[in-house]
CSV table of C-alpha atoms in Angstrom, one decimal:
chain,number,residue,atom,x,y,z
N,180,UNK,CA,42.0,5.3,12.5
N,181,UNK,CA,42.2,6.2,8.8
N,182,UNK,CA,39.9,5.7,6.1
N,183,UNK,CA,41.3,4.7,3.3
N,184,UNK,CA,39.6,3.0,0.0
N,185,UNK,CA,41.2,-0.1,0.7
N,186,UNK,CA,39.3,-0.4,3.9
N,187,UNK,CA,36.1,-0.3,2.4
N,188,UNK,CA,37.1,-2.4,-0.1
N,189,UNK,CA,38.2,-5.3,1.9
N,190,UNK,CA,35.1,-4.8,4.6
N,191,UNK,CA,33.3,-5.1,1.4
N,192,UNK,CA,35.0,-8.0,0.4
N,193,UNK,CA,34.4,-9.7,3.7
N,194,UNK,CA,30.8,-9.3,3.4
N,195,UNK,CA,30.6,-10.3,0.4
N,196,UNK,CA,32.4,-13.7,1.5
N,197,UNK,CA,29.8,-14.0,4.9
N,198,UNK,CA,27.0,-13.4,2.5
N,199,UNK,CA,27.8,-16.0,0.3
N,200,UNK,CA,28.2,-18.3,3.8
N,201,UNK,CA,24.9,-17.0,4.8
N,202,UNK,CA,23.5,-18.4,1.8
N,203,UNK,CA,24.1,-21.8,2.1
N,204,UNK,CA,22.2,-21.7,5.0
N,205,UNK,CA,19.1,-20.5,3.4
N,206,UNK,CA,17.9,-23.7,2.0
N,207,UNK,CA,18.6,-26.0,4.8
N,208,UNK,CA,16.7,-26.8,7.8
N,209,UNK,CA,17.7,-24.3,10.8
N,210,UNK,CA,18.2,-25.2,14.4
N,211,UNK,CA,16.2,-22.3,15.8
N,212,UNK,CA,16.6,-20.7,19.4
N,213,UNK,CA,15.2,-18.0,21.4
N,214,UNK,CA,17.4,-15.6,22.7
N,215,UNK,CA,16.3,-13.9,26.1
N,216,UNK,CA,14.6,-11.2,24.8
N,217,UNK,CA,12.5,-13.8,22.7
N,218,UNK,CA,14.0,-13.4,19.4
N,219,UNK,CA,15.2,-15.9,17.2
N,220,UNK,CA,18.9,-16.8,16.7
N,221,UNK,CA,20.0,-19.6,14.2
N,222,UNK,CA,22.6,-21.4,13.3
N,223,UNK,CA,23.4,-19.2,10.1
N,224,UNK,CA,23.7,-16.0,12.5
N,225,UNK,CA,26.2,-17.8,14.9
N,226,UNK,CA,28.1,-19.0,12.1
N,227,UNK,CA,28.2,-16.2,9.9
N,228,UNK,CA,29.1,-13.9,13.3
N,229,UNK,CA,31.8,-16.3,13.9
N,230,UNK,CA,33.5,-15.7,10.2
N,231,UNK,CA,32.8,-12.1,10.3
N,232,UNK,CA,34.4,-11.4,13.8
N,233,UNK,CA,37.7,-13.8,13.0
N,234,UNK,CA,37.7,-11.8,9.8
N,235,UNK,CA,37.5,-8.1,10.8
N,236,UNK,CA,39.8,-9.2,13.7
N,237,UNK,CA,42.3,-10.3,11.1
N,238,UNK,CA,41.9,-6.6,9.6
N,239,UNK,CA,41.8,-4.4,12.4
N,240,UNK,CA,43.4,-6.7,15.1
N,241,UNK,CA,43.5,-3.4,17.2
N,242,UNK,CA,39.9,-2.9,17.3
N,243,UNK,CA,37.2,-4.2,19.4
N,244,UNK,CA,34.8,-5.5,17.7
N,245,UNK,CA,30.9,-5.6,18.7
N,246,UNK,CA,28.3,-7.5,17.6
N,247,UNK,CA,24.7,-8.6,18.5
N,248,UNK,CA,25.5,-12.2,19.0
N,249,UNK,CA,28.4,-10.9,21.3
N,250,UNK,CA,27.1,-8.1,23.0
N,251,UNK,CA,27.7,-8.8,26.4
N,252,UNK,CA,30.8,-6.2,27.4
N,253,UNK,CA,29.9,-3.8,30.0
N,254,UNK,CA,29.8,0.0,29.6
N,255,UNK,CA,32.7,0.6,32.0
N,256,UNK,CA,34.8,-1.4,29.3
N,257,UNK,CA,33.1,-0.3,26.2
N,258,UNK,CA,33.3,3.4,27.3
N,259,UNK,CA,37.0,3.8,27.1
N,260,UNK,CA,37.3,2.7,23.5
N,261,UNK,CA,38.5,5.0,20.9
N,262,UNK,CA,37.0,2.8,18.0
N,263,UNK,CA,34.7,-0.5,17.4
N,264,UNK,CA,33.0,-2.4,15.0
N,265,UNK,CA,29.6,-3.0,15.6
N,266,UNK,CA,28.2,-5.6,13.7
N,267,UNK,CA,25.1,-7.4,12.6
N,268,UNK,CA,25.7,-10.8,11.3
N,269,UNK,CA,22.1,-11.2,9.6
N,270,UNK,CA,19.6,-8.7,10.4
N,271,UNK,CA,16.3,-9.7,9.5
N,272,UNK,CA,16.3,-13.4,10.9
N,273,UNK,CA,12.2,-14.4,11.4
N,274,UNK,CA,12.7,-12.8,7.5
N,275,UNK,CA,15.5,-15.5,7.0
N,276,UNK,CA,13.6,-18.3,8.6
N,277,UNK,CA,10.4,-17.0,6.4
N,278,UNK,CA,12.2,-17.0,3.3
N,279,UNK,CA,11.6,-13.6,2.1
N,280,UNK,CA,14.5,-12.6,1.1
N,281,UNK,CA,14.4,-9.2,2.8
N,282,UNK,CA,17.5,-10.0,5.1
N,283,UNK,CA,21.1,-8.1,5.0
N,284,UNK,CA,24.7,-8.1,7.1
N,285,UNK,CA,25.3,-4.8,8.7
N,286,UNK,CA,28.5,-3.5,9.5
N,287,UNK,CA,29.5,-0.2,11.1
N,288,UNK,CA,32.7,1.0,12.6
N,289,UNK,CA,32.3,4.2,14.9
N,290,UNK,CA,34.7,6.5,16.7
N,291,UNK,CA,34.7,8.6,19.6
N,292,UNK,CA,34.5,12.0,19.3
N,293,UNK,CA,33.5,15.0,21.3
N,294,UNK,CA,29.7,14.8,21.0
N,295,UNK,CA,29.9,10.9,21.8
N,296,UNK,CA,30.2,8.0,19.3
N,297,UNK,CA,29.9,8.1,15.6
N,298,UNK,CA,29.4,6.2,12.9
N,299,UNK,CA,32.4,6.4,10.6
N,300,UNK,CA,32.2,3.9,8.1
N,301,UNK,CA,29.1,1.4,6.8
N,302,UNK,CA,28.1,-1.4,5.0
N,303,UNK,CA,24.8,-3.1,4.6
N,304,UNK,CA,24.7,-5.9,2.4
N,305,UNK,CA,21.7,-7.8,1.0
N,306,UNK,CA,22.8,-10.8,0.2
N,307,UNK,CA,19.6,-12.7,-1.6
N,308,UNK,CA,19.5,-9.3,-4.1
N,309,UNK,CA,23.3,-8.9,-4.8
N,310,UNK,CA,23.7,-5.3,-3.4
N,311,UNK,CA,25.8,-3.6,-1.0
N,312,UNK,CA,25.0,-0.1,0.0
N,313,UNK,CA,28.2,1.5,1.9
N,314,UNK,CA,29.5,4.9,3.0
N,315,UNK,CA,32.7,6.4,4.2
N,316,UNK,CA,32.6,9.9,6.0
N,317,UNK,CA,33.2,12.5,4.2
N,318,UNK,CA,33.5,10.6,1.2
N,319,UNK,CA,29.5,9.9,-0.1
N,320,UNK,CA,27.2,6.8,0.2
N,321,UNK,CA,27.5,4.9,-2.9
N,322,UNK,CA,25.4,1.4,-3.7
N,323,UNK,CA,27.1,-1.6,-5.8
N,324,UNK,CA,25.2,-4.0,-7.6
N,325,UNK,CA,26.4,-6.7,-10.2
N,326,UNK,CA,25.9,-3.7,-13.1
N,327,UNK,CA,28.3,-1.2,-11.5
N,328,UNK,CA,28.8,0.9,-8.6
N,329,UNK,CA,26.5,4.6,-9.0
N,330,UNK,CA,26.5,7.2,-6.1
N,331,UNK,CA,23.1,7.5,-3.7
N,332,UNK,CA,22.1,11.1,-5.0
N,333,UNK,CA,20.1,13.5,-2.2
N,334,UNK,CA,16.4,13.8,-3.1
N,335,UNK,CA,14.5,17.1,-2.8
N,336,UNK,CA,11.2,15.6,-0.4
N,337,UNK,CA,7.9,17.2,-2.9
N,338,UNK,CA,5.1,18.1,-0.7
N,339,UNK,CA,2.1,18.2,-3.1
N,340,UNK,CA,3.8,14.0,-3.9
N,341,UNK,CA,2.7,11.0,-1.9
N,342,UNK,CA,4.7,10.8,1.0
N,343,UNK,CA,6.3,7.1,0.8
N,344,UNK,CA,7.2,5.8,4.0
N,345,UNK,CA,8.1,2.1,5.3
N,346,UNK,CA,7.7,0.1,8.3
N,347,UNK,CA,7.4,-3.3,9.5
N,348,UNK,CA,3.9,-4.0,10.1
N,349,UNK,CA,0.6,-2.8,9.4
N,350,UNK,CA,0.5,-2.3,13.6
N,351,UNK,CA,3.1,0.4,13.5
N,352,UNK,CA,1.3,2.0,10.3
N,353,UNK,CA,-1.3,2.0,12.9
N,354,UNK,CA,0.8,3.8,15.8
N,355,UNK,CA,1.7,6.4,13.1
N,356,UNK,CA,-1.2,7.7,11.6
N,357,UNK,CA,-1.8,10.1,14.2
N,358,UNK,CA,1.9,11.6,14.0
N,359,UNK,CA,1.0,12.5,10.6
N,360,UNK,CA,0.0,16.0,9.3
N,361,UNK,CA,-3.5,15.8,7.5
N,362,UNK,CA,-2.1,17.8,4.7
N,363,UNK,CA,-0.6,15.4,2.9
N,364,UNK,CA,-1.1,12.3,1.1
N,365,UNK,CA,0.8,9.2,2.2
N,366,UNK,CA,1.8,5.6,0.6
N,367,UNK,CA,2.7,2.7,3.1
N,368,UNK,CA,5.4,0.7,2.2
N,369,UNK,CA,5.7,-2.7,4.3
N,370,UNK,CA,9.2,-4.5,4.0
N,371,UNK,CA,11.8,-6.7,6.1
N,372,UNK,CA,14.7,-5.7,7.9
N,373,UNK,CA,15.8,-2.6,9.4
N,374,UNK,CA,18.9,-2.4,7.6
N,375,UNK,CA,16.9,-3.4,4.4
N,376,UNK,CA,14.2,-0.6,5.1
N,377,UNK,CA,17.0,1.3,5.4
N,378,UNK,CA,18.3,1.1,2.1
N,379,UNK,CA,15.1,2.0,0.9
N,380,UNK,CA,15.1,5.3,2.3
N,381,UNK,CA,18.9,5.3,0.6
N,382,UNK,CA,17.4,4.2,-2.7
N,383,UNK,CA,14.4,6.9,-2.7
N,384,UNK,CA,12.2,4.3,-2.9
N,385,UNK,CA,10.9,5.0,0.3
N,386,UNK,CA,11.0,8.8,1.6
N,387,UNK,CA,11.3,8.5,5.3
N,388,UNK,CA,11.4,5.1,7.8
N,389,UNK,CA,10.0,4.8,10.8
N,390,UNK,CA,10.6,2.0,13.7
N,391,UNK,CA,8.3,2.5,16.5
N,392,UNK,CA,9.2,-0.7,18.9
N,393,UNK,CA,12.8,-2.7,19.8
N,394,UNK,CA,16.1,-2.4,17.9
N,395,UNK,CA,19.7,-2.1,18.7
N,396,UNK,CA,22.1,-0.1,17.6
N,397,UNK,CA,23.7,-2.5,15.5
N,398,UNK,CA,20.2,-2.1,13.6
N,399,UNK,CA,20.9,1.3,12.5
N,400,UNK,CA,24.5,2.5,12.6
N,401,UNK,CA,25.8,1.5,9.0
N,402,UNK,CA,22.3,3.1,8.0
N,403,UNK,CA,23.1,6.1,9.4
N,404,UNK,CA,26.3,6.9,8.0
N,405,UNK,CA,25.0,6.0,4.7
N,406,UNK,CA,21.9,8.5,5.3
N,407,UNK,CA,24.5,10.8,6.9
N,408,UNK,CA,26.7,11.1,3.6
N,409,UNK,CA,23.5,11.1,1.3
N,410,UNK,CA,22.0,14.3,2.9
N,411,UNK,CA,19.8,12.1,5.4
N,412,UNK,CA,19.3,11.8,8.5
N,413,UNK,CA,18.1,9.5,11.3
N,414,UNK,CA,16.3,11.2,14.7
N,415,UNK,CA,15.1,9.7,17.8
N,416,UNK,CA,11.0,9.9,17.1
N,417,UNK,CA,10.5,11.4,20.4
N,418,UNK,CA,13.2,13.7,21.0
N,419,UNK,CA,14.0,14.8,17.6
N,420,UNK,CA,18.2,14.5,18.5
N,421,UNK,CA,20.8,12.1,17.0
N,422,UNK,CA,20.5,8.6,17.7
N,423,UNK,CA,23.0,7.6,20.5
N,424,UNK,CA,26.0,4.8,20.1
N,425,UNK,CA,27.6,3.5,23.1
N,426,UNK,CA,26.6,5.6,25.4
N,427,UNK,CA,24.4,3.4,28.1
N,428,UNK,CA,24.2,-0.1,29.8
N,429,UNK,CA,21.8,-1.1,27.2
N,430,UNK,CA,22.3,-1.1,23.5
N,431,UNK,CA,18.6,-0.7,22.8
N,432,UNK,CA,17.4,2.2,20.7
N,433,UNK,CA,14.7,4.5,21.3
N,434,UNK,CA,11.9,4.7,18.6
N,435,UNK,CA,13.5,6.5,15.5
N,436,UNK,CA,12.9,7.7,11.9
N,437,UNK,CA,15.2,7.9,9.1
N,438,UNK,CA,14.6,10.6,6.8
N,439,UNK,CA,16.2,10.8,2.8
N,440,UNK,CA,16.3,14.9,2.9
N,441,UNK,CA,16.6,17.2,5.5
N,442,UNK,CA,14.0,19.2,4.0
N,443,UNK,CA,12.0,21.7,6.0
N,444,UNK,CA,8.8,20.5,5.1
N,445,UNK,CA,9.4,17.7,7.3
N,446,UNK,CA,8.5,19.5,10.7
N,447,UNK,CA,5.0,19.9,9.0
N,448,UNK,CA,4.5,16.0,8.4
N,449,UNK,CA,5.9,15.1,11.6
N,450,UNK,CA,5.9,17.6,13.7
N,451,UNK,CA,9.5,17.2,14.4
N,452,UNK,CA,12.5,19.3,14.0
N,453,UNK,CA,15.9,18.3,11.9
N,454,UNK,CA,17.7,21.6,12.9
N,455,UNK,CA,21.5,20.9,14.4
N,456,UNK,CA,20.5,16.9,13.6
């Protein structure tokens, strides 16, 4: 698979086009359902899923395409794949239905390689805020907005700063705190989405993310390229290795942290270790 400029740009495109369908969703009255593990699904996700799997199919017809609203392809199939899309058609739904605004379209296409499955190519899209944050590999994470397109630079982490980090809820602040080094100052930053944390961390607005609780890997993979080709990184909390893509029945990820640096001084906060990440 080769990436070329004019396959981000038309992903880009086509997320641009479901955001726009997402959006006319956003003032209307959703028919909400539970989904078995008792999240919420809408309307607005089956629909915009619908457009952006026809779409990318139309693109890549070659490539299987995964997405949490169609997730149900065993690992004996999945396995054997040299490439998929793995898709999220609006992450941040309860945010959707809450009308926050802090709600985005992920899109990831990974490849198989030696060490398991990457994340090649990413896009995370926020529709409410006009913004798309993408990457390619080995080509930089850049972010769009309606005032131009500027590259997401690397930040060098400052110890002696406040440490800004995001999560989802005052509970997981909670679960944190005793993670955290006592020698250093820290700023809580609550927010929506994974994928819209995310771009936080992208942003330097928010030095590090963590998730302690449920997510799949549709949550994180465009993320992760993006924080790959920044100077980034994402680690499983407890293990301090890679997050994992295709790899196992379930398509659950283990607690995790996103980092904007790879910086040193982050083994002190966290008592973690980036090294070989």
């Amino acid at each position: 698979m080769q990436l070329t400029q004019n396959l981000i740009s038309d992903i880009i495109d086509i997320t641009e086009k479901a955001g726009q369908l997402l959006l006319t969703f956003y003032s209307k009255s959703l028919h909400i359902q539970k989904k078995q593990d008792h999240t919420p699904v809408t309307d607005a996700d089956l629909c915009v899923n619908q457009f952006l799997t026809a779409q990318i199919a139309a693109l890549t017809p070659n490539i299987p395409i995964l997405s949490e609203e169609s997730c149900d392809i065993p690992l004996n199939v999945r396995q054997h794949w040299s490439h998929y899309w793995l898709i999220d058609p609006l992450d941040g739904t309860q945010q959707f239905i809450d009308h926050t605004g802090h709600f985005g379209i992920l899109i990831a296409l990974l490849e198989k390689t030696e060490q398991g499955f990457r994340p090649i190519l990413g896009v995370i899209h926020a529709p409410l805020f006009g913004k798309f944050y993408y990457a390619m590999k080995g080509q930089g994470a850049f972010k769009k907005t309606a005032q131009g397109i500027e590259r997401l630079k690397p930040k060098t982490l400052n110890p002696n700063a406040v440490i800004k980090i995001t999560a989802g809820s005052i509970s997981t602040w909670k679960k944190l705190l005793p993670h955290l080094s006592p020698d250093f100052r820290y700023e809580f930053i609550p927010y929506g989405s994974s994928g819209l944390k995310a771009t936080l961390v992208a942003d330097n607005v928010a030095d590090c993310y963590v998730r302690i609780g449920q997510t799949g890997e549709w949550d994180t993979a465009a993320a992760d390229i993006i924080l790959q080709e920044k100077g980034g990184v994402i680690l499983d909390f407890h293990k301090n290795t890679p997050l994992t893509y295709n790899q196992r029945n379930s398509l659950i990820n283990p607690d995790f942290i996103m980092l904007n640096s790879q910086d040193e001084v982050w083994k002190q906060i966290f008592n973690i270790s980036i090294k070989d990440s």
